[in-house]
Short mmCIF file of C-alpha atoms and ligand atoms in Angstrom, two decimals:
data_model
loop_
_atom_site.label_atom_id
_atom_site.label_comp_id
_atom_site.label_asym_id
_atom_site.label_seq_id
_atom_site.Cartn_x
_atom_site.Cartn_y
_atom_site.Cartn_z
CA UNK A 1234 144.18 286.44 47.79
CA UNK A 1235 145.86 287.10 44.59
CA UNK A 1236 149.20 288.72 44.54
CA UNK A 1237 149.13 291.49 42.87
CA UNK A 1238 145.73 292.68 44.34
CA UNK A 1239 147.53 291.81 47.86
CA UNK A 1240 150.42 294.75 46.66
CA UNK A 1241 147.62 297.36 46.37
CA UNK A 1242 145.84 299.41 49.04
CA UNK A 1243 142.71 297.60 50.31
CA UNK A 1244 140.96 296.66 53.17
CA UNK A 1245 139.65 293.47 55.20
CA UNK A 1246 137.13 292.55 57.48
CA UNK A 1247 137.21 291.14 60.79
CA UNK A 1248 134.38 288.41 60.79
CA UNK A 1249 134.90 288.22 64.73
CA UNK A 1250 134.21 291.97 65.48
CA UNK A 1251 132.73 293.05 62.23
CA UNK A 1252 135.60 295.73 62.09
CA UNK A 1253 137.49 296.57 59.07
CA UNK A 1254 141.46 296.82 58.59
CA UNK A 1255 143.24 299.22 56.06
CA UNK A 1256 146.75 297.13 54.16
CA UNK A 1257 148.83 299.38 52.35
CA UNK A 1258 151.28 296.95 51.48
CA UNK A 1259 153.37 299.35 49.48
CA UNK A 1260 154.57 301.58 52.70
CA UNK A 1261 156.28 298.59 53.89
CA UNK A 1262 160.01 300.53 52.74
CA UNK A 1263 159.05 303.62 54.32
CA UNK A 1264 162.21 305.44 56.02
CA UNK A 1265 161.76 305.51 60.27
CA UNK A 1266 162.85 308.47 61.66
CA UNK A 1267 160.72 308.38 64.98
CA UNK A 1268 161.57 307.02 68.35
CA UNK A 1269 163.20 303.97 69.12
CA UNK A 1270 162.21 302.41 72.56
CA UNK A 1271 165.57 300.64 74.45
CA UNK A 1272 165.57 296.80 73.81
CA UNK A 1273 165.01 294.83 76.87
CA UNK A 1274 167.30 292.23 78.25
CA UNK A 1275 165.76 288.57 79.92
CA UNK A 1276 165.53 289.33 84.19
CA UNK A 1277 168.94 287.89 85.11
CA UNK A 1278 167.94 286.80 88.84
CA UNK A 1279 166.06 283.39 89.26
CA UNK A 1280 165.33 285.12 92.67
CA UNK A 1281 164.32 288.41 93.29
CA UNK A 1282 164.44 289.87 97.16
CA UNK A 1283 162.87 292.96 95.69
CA UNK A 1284 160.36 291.17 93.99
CA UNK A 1285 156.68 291.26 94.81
CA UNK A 1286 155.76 288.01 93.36
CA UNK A 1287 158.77 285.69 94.19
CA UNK A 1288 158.49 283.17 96.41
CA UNK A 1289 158.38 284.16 100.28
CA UNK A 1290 158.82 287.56 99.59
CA UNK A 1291 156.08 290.26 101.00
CA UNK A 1292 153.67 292.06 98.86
CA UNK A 1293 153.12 296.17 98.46
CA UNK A 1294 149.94 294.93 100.48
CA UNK A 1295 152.17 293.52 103.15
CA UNK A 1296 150.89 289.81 102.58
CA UNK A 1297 153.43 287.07 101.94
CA UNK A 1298 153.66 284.71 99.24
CA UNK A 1299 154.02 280.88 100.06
CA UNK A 1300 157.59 279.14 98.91
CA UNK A 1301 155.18 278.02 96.07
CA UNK A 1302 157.01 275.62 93.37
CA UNK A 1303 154.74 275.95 90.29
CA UNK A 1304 151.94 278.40 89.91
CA UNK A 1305 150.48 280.86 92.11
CA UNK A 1306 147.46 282.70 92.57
CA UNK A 1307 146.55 285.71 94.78
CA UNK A 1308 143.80 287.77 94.82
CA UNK A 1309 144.89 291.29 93.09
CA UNK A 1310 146.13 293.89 96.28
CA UNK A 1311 144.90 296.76 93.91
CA UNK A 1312 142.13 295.14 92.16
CA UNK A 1313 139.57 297.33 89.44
CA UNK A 1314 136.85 295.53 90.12
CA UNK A 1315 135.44 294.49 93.50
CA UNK A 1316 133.06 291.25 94.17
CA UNK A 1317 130.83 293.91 96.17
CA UNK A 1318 130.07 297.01 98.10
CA UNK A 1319 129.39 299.44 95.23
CA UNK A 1320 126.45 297.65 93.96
CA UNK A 1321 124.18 300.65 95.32
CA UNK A 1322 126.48 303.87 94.57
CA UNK A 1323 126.14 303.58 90.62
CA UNK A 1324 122.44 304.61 89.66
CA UNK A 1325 121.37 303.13 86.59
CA UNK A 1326 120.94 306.74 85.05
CA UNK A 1327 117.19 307.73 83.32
CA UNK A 1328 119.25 309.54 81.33
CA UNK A 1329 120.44 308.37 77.97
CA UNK A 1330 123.13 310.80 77.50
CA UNK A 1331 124.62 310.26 81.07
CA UNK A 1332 124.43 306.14 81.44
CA UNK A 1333 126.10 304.18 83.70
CA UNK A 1334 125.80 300.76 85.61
CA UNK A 1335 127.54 299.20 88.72
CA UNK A 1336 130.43 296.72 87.98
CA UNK A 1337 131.53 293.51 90.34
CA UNK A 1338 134.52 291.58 89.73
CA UNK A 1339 137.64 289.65 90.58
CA UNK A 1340 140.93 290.62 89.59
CA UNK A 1341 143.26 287.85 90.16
CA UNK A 1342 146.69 287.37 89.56
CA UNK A 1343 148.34 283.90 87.84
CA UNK A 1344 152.37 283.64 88.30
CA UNK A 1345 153.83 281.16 86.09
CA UNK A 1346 156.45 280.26 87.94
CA UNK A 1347 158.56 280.44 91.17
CA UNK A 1348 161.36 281.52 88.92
CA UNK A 1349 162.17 285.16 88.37
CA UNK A 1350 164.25 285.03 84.60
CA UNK A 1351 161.61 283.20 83.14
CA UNK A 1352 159.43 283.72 80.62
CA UNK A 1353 156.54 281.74 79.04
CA UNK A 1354 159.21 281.20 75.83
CA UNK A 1355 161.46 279.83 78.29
CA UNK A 1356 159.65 277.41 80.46
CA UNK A 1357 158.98 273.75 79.84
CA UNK A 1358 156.30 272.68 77.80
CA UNK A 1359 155.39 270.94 81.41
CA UNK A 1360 155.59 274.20 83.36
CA UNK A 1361 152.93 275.80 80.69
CA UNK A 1362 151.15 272.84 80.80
CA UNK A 1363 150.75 273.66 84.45
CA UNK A 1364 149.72 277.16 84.09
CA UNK A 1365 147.07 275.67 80.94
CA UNK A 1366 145.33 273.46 84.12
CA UNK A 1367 145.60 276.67 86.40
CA UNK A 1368 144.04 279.17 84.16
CA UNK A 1369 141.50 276.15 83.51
CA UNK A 1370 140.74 275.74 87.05
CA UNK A 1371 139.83 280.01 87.36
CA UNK A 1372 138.06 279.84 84.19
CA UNK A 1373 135.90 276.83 86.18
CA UNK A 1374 135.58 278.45 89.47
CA UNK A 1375 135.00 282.01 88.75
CA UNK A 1376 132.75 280.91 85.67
CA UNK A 1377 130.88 279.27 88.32
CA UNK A 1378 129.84 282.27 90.22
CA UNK A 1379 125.80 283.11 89.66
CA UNK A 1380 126.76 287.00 88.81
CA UNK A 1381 130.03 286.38 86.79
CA UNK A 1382 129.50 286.54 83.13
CA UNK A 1383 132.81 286.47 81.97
CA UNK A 1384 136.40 285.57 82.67
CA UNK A 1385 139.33 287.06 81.09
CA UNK A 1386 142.68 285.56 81.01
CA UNK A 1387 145.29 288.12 80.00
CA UNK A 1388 149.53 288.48 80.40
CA UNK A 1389 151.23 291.81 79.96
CA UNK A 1390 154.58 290.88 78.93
CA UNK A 1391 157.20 293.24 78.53
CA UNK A 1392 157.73 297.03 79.99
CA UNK A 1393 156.46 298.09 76.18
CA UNK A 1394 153.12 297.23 77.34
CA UNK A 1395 153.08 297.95 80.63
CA UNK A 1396 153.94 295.04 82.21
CA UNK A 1397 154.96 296.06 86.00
CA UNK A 1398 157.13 293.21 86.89
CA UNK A 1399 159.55 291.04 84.53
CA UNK A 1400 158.29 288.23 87.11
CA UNK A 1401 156.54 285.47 84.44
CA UNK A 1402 152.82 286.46 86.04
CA UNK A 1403 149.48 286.98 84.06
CA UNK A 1404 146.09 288.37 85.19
CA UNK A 1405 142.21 287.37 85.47
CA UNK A 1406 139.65 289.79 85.43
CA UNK A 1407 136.21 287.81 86.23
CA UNK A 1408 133.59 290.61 85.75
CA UNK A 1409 129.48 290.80 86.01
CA UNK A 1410 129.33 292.61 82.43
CA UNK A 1411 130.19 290.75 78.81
CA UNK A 1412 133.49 293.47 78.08
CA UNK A 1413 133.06 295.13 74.67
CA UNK A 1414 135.19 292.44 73.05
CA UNK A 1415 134.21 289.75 73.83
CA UNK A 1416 130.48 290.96 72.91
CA UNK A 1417 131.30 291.96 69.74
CA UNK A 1418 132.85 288.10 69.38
CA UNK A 1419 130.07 286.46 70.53
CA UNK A 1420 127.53 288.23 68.65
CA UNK A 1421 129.23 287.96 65.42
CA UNK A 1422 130.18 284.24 66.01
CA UNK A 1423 126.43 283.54 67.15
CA UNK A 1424 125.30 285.38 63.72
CA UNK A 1425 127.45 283.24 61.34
CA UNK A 1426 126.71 280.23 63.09
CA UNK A 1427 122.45 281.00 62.22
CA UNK A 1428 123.90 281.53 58.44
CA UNK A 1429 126.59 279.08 57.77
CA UNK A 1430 125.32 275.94 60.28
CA UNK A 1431 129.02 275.98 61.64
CA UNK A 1432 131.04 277.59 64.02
CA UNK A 1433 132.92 280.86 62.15
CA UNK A 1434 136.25 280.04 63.45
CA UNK A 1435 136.23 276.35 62.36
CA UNK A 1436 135.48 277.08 58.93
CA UNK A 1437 138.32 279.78 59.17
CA UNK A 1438 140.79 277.17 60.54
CA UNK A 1439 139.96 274.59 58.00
CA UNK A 1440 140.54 277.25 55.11
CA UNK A 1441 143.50 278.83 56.42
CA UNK A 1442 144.91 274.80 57.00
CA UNK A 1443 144.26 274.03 53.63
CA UNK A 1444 146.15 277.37 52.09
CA UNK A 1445 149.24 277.34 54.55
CA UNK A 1446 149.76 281.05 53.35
CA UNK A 1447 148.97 282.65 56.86
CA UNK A 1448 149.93 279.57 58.77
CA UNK A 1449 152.84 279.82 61.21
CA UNK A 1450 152.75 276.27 63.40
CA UNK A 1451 150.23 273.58 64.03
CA UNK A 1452 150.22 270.47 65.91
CA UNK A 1453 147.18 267.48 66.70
CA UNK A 1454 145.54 269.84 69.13
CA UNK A 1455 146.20 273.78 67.98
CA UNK A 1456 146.80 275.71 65.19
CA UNK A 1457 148.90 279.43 65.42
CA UNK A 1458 148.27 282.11 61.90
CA UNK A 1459 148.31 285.39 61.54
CA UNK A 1460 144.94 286.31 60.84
CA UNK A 1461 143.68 287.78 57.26
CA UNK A 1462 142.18 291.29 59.24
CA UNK A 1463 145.69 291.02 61.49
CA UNK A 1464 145.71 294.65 62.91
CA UNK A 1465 149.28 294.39 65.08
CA UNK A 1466 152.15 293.75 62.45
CA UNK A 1467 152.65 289.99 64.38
CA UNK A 1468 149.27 289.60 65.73
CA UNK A 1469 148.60 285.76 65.66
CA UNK A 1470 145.50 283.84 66.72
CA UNK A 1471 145.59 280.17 67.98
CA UNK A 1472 142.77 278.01 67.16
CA UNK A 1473 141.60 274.56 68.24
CA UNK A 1474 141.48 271.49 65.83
CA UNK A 1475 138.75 270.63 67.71
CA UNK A 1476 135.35 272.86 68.48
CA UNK A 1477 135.20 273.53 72.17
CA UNK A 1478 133.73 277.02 73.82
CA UNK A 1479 135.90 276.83 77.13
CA UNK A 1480 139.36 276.05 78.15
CA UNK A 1481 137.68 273.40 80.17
CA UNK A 1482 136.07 271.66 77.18
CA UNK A 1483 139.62 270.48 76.96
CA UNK A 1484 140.96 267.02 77.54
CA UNK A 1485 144.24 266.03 78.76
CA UNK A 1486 146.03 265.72 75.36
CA UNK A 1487 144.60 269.07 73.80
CA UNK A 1488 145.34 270.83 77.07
CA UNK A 1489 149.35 269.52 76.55
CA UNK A 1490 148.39 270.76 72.98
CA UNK A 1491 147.48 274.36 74.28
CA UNK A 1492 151.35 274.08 76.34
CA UNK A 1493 153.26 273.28 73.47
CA UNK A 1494 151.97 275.86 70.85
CA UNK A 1495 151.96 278.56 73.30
CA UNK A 1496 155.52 277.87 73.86
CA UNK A 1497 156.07 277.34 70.14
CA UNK A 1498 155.22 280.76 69.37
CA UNK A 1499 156.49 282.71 71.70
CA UNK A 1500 159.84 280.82 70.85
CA UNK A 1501 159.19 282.31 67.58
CA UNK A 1502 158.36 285.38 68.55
CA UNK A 1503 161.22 285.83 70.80
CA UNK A 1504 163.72 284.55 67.64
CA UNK A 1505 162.31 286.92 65.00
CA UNK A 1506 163.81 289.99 66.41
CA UNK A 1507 166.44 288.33 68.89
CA UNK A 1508 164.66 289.60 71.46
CA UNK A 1509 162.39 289.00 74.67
CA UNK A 1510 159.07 289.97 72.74
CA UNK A 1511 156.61 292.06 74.18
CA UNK A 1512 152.71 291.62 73.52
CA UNK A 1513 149.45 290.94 75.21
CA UNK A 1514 147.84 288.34 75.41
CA UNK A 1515 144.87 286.67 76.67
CA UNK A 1516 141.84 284.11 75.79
CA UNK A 1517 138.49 284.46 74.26
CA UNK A 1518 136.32 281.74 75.72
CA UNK A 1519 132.07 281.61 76.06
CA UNK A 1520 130.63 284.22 78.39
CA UNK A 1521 129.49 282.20 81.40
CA UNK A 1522 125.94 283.60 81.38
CA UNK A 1523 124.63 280.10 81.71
CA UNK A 1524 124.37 279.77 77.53
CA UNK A 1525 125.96 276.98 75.89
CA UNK A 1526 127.12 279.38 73.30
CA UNK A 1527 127.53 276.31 70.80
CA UNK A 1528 128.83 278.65 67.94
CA UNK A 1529 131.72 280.28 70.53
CA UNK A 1530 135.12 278.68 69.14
CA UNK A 1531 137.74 279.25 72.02
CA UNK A 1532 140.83 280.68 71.19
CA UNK A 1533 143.83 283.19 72.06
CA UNK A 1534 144.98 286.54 70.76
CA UNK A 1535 148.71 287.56 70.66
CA UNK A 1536 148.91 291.37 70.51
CA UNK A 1537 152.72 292.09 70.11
CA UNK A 1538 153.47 295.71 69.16
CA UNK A 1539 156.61 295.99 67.50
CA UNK A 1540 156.65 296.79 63.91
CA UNK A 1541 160.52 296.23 62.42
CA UNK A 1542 163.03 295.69 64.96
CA UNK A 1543 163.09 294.98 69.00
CA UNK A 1544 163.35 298.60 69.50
CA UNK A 1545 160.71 300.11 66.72
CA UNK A 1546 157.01 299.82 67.75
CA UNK A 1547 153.83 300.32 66.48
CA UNK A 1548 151.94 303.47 67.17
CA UNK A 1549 148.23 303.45 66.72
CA UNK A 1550 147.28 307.36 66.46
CA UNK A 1551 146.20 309.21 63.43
CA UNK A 1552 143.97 307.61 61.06
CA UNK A 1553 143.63 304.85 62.87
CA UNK A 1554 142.65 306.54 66.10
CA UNK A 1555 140.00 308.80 64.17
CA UNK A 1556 139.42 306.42 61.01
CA UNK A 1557 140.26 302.87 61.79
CA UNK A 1558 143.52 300.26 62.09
CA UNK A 1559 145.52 300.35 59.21
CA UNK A 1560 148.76 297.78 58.08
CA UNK A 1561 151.87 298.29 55.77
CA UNK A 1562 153.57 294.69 56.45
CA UNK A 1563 150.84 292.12 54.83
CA UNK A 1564 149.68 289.59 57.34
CA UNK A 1565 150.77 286.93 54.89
CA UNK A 1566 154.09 288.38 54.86
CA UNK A 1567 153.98 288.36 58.69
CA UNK A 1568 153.31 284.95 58.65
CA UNK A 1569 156.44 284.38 56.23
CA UNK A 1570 158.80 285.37 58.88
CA UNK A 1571 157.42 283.55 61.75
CA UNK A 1572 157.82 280.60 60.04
CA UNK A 1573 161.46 281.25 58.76
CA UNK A 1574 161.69 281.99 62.64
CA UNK A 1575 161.12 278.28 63.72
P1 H2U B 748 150.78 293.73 85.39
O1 H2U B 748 152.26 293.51 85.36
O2 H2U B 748 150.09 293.16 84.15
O3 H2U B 748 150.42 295.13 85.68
O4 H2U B 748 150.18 292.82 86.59
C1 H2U B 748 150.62 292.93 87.90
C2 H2U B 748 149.45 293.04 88.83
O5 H2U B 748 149.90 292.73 90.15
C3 H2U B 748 148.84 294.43 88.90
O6 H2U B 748 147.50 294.36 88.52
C4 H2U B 748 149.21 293.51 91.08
C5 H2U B 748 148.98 294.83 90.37
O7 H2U B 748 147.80 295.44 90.86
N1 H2U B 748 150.01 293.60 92.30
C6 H2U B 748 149.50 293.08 93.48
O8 H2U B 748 148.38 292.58 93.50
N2 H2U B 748 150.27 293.11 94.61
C7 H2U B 748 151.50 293.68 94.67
O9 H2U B 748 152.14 293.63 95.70
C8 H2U B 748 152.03 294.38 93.49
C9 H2U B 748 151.29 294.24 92.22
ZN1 ZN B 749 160.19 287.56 91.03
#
């Protein structure tokens, strides 16, 4: 994009979700006079006794958690969606304006690590790496089930988003229904794939390689930018070098890959405003509705909220509740500071 055209008021599109975003580059200097949220400090205990997902410590559901030593993963005590029972209450309706459908799931939960002060930016590449073959394994087992037909991998981090425990934990919601999200990403990636004869987000990688301008990190395996239709002021995507629909189209190297750039950029993330950053996260793989989904590119989304300090977030309300996302910060600008953040 040119740079003086990038200074003016205009919007992109979001090939993914065929959504548009409103950059007003100009606002950037606006004056902040609204609320501040308190920073958060790093969890200062490696243990926790009051903890419900340290090691050997009982659960609000009374179970007990093993002395595990790397990842765990329990079934969710207060799950949203349940593998079965309400398959008969839901009617669907004959009634257009009143529809509804029954829902199964799993809700899992993933914890990254026996130790309480961590977070994913400070583990070991090797600890991620183990959580990369754990959230691999779900993705495997819980694709694998006839009526599942798709499995989100998600972390809350940070009390900014709701996160209920500092613990380093992460969730998996395996559900019978494509969410709206990952619909919308499947559809448009199946539709550019008929047009272009190439998976969208491969041709997006190899163009935003080639111009560095949104790039924040890369290695052999992965690739971290800031999209160009970014909505969050730090939103990133990471993208494979390699096309592969699943987490477990992975091999050994790209799954070490996956490890390292996750901890790169939440290393950055956590540098750019001196702070633990909040965001969520989570990964976009095939629906496992028995497709092959050839033109599904799997990837992650980092959704961090904060706008211009540790302490000044984002709100979305207003226009873009009523009208649609809108951006002062650029997302190539974005970009610039991750980088400087390394
Ligand atoms: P969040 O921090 O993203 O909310 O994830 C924590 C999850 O852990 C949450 O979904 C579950 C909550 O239901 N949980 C249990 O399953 N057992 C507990 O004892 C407490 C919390
Ligand atoms: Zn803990």
């Amino acid at each position: 994009m040119m740079d003086a055209a990038a200074q003016q008021p205009h919007r992109r599109l979001n090939p993914l979700t065929g959504e548009w975003v409103l950059i007003s580059p100009h606002r950037t200097l606006r004056p902040w006079q609204g609320q501040v949220e308190p920073a958060c400090a790093p969890a200062a205990l490696t243990y926790d006794p009051g903890c419900y997902l340290c090691p050997g410590n009982t659960r609000s559901g009374s179970r007990v958690n093993p002395p595990y030593a790397s990842t765990f993963i329990f079934d969710n005590d207060f799950p949203a969606l349940l593998p079965s029972g309400g398959e008969h209450a839901v009617q669907p309706a004959a009634d257009p304006l009143f529809t509804a459908q029954p829902e199964r799931g799993i809700c899992r939960v993933v914890c990254f690590s026996p130790n309480h002060s961590l977070t994913l930016a400070r583990m070991t590449v090797d600890a991620i790496e183990s959580v990369v073959h754990a959230w691999t394994a779900q993705f495997h087992e819980l694709g694998a089930i006839d009526w599942v037909q798709s499995v989100q991998i998600f972390e809350n981090r940070g009390e900014m988003m709701g996160a209920s425990n500092p613990h380093p934990h992460g969730q998996i919601w395996a559900s019978e229904s494509i969410p709206n999200e990952l619909r919308k990403e499947t559809d448009c990636q199946r539709q550019w794939f008929t047009l272009h004869g190439e998976p969208l987000l491969q041709q997006y990688l190899q163009r935003e390689l080639a111009s560095g301008e949104r790039l924040v990190c890369a290695n052999d395996s992965f690739a971290a930018v800031v999209p160009f239709w970014a909505v969050w002021p730090f939103e990133t995507m990471i993208l494979p070098r390699r096309q592969v629909t699943g987490l477990d189209q992975l091999d050994g190297a790209e799954a070490r890959g996956l490890a390292a750039i996750l901890s790169e950029i939440t290393r950055r993330y956590d540098r750019l405003f001196d702070t633990p950053f909040p965001y969520s996260m989570g990964f976009h793989q095939r629906p496992t509705d028995g497709a092959a989904h050839e033109s599904f590119t799997l990837h992650a989304h980092f959704y961090p909220p904060l706008l211009r300090s540790a302490t000044v977030r984002k709100f979305m309300v207003g226009f873009e509740m009523l009208g649609g996302p809108q951006r002062d910060l650029t997302p190539e600008a974005a970009a610039a500071r991750l980088r400087d953040a390394g």
